[in-house]
Coordinates of C-alpha atoms and ligand atoms in Angstrom, one line a residue:
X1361 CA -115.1 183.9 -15.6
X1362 CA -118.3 182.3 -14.2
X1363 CA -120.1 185.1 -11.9
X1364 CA -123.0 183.3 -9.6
X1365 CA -125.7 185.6 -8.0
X1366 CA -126.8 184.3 -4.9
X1367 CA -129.2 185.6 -2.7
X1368 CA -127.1 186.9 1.0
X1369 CA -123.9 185.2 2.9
X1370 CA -126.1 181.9 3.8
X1371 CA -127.0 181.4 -0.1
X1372 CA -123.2 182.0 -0.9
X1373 CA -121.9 179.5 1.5
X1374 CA -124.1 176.4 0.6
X1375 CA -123.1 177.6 -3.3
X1376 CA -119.8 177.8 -2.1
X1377 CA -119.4 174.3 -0.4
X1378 CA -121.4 172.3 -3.2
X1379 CA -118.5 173.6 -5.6
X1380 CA -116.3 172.1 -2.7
X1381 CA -118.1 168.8 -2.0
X1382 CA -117.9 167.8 -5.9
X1383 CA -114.3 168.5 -5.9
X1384 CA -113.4 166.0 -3.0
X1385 CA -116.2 163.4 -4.1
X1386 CA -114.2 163.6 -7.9
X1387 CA -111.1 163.2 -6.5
X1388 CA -111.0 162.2 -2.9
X1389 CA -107.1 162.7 -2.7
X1390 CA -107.7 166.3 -4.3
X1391 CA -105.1 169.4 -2.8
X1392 CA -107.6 172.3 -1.6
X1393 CA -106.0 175.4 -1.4
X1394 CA -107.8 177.1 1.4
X1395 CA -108.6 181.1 2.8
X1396 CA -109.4 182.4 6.3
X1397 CA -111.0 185.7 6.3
X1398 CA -114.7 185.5 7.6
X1399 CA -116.1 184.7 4.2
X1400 CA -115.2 181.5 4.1
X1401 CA -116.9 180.7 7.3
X1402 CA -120.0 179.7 6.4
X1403 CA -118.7 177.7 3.5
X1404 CA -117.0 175.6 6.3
X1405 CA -119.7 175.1 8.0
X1406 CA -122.2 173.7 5.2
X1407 CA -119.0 171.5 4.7
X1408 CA -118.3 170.1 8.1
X1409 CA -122.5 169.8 8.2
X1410 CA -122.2 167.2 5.2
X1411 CA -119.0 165.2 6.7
X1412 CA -121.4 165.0 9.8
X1413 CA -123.9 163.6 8.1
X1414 CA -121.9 161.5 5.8
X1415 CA -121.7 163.1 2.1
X1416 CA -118.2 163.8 2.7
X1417 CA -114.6 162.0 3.4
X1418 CA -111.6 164.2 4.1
X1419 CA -109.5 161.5 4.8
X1420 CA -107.3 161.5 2.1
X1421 CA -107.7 165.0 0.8
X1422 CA -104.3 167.5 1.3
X1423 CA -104.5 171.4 1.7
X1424 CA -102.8 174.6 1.3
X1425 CA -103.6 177.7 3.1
X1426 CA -102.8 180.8 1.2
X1427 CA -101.5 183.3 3.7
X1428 CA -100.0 183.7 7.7
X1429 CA -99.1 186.9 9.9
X1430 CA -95.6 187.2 10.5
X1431 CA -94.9 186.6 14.1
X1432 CA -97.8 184.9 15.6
X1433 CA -97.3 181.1 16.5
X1434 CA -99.7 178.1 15.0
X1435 CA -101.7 178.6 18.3
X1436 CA -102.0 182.1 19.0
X1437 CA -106.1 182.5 18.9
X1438 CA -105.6 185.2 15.7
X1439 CA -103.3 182.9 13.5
X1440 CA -104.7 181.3 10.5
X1441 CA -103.3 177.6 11.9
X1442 CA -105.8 178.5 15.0
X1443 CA -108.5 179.6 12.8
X1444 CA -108.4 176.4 10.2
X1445 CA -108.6 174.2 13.1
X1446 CA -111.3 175.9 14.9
X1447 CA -113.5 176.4 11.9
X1448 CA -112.5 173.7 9.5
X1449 CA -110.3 171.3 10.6
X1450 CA -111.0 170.1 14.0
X1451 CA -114.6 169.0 13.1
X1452 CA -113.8 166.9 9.8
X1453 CA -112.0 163.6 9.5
X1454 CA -108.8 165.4 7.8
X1455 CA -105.3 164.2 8.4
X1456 CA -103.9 167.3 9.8
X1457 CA -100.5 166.3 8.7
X1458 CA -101.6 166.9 5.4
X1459 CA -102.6 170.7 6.1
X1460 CA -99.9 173.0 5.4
X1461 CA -99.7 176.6 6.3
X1462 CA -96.9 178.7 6.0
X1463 CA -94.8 179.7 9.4
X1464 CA -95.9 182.5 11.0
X1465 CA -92.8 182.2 13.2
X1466 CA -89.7 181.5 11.0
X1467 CA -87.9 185.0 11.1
X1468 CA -86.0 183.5 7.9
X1469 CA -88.8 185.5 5.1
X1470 CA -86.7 183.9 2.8
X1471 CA -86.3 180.2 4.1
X1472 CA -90.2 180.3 4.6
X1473 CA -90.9 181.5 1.2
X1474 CA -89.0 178.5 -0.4
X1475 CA -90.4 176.5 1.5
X1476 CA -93.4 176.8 1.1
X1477 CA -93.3 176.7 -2.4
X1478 CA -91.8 173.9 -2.5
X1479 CA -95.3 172.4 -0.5
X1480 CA -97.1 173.6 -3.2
X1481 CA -94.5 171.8 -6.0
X1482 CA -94.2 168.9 -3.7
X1483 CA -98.2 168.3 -3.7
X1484 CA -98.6 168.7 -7.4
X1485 CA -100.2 172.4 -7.5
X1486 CA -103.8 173.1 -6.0
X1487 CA -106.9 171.5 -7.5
X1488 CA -109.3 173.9 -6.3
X1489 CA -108.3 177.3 -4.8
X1490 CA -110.8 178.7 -2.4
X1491 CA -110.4 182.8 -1.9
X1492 CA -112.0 185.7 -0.2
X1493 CA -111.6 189.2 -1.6
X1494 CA -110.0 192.2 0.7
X1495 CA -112.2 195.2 0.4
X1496 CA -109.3 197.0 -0.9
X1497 CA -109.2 193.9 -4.0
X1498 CA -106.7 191.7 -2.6
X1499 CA -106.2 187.7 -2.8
X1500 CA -104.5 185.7 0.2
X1501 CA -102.4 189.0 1.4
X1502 CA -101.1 189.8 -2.0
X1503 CA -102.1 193.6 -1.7
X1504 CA -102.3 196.4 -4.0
X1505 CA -98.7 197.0 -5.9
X1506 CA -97.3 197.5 -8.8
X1507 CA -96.3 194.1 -10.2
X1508 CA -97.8 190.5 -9.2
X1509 CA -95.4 188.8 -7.0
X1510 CA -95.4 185.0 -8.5
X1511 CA -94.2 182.8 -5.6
X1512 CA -94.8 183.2 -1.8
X1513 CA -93.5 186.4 -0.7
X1514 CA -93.0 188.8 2.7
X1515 CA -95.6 191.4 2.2
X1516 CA -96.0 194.7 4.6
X1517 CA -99.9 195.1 5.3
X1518 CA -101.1 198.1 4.2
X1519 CA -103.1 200.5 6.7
X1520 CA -106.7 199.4 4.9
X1521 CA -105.9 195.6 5.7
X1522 CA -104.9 196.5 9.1
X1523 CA -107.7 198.4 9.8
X1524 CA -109.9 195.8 8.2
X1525 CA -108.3 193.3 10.5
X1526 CA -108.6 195.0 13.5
X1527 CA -111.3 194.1 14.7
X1528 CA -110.4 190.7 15.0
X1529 CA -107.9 191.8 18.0
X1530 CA -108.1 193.8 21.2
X1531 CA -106.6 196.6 19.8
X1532 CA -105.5 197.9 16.4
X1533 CA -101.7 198.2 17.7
X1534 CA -101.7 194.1 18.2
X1535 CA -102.7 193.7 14.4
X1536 CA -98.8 192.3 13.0
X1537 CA -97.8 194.5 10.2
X1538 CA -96.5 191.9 8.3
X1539 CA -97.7 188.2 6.5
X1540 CA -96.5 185.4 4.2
X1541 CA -98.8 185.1 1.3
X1542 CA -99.2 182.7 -1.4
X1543 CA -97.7 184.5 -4.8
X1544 CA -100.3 185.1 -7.1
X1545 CA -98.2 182.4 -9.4
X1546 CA -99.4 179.6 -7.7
X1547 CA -103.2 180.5 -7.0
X1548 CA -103.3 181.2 -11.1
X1549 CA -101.9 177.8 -11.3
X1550 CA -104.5 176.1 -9.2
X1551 CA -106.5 174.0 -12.1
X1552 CA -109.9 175.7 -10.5
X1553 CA -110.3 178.7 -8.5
X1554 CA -113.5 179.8 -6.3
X1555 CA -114.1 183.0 -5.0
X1556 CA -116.7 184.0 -2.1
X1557 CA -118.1 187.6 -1.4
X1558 CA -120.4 189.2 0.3
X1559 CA -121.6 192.6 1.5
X1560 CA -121.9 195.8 0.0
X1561 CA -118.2 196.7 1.6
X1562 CA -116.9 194.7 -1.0
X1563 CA -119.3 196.0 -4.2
X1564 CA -116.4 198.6 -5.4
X1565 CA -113.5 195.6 -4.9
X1566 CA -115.6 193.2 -7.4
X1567 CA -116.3 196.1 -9.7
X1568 CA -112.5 196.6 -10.3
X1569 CA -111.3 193.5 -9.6
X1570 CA -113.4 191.3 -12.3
X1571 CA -115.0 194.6 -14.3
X1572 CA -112.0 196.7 -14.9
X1573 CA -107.8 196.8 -16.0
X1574 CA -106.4 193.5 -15.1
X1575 CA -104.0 195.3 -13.0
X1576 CA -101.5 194.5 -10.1
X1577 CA -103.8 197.9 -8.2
X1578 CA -106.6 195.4 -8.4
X1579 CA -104.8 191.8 -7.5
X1580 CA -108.0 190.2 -7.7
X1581 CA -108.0 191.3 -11.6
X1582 CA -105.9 188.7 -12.6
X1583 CA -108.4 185.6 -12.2
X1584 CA -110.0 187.4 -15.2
X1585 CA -107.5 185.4 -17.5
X1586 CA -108.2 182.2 -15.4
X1587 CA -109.6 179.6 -17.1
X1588 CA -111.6 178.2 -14.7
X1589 CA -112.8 181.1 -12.5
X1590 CA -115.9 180.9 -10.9
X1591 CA -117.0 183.9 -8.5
X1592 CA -120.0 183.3 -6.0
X1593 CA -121.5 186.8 -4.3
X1594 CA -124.4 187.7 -2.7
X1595 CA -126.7 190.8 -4.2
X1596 CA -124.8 193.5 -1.9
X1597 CA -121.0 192.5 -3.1
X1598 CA -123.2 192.5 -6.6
X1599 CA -124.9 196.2 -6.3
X1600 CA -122.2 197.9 -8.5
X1601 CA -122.6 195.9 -11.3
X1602 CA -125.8 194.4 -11.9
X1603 CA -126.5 196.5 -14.6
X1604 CA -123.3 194.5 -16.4
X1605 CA -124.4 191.0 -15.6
Ligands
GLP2424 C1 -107.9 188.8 4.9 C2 -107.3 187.5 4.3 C3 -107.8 187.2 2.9 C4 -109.3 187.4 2.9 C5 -109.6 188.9 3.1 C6 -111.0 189.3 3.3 O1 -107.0 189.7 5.3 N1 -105.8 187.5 4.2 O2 -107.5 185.9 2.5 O3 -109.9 187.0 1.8 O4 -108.7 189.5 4.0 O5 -111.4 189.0 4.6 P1 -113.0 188.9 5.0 O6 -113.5 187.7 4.4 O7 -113.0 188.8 6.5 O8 -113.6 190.1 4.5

């Protein structure tokens, strides 16, 4: 586990995207596995700002996203399908037949599930697995429990994501109770995994998550054992441990 200290959410991002930017220069047809959340956002926008001036190529590269609420369509303005586009997607030269997301709509939680793990087996694995952290420690929507689920799985939100959430919607009753999540299998499989935090509401998640039990009650533990882990937070996400650093 690589832990890099950067200054506030600005410092994080450009960190954040240079990671990115060497990935698709290495391999130009690389498989991104990609996170919504707003702590990604600025990492998209230092990457878009390179395509624009011309550092970067997205033609050929494919992508994953790790997680979808259950029940909204690919262009309902709270879906993750709507929020790639408009903060990612839409402003680079990617194919956007090669963006996959799982479907928010397909009643079958089963179906779904298979089927979007076999995207994942189709493209290879992931070469580089972007994440966020949920204040309560978990990756994609793969939320507290007692075992890590491996494959993409049906999970029920729990009341801290939903109220986390919220205010991303009118009210808190509109937030859908329900998401398909990449399984903690595949984003431990990706060959490289990045992690972006900030803000001091996030301090006591990275203090379990990558200084405690490796524990399904901390999903965000698990990267611990990842080979190639490299976490990138700002000095508030970083208050509770700095005296471990
Ligand atoms: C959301 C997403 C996660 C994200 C996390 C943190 O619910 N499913 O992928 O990492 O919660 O979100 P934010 O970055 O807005 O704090």
């Amino acid at each position: 586990m690589r832990i890099i200290c950067a200054k506030d959410y600005k410092d994080v991002s450009r960190k954040a995207a240079n990671i990115i930017s060497a990935q698709v220069i290495l391999k130009p047809d690389c498989v991104l596995g990609l996170a919504t959340g707003s702590s990604p956002i600025g990492t998209y926008q230092q990457l878009i700002r390179w395509y624009e001036k011309g550092d970067l190529d997205f033609a050929h590269v494919r992508t994953v996203n790790l997680d979808e609420y259950v029940g909204l369509s690919k262009d309902h303005d709270q879906s993750y399908a709507y929020f790639m586009r408009q903060n990612f997607f839409d402003h680079i030269n990617i194919d956007q037949a090669n963006c996959n997301i799982p479907n928010g709509m397909n009643p079958d939680a089963e179906a779904e599930c298979a089927r979007y793990d076999a995207v994942i087996k189709s493209l290879g694995g992931i070469d580089l697995q972007l994440l966020g952290l949920g204040p309560n420690g978990h990756i994609g929507f793969n939320e507290p429990c007692d075992e890590f689920v491996k494959g993409t799985n049906k999970v029920s939100l729990t009341k801290e994501t939903i109220d986390a959430n919220a205010r991303f919607f009118a009210s808190r009753d509109e937030v859908p109770k329900f998401a398909y999540t990449m399984g903690i299998g595949s984003i431990v499989n990706a060959q490289r995994v990045l992690m972006v935090v900030n803000g001091a509401n996030k301090a006591q998640a990275v203090r379990d998550c990558f200084f405690g039990p490796i524990s399904p009650r901390a999903p965000g533990s698990i990267l611990q054992l990842h080979p190639d882990f490299t976490l990138v937070a700002d000095e508030a996400a970083l208050s509770l441990v700095k005296d471990l650093l």
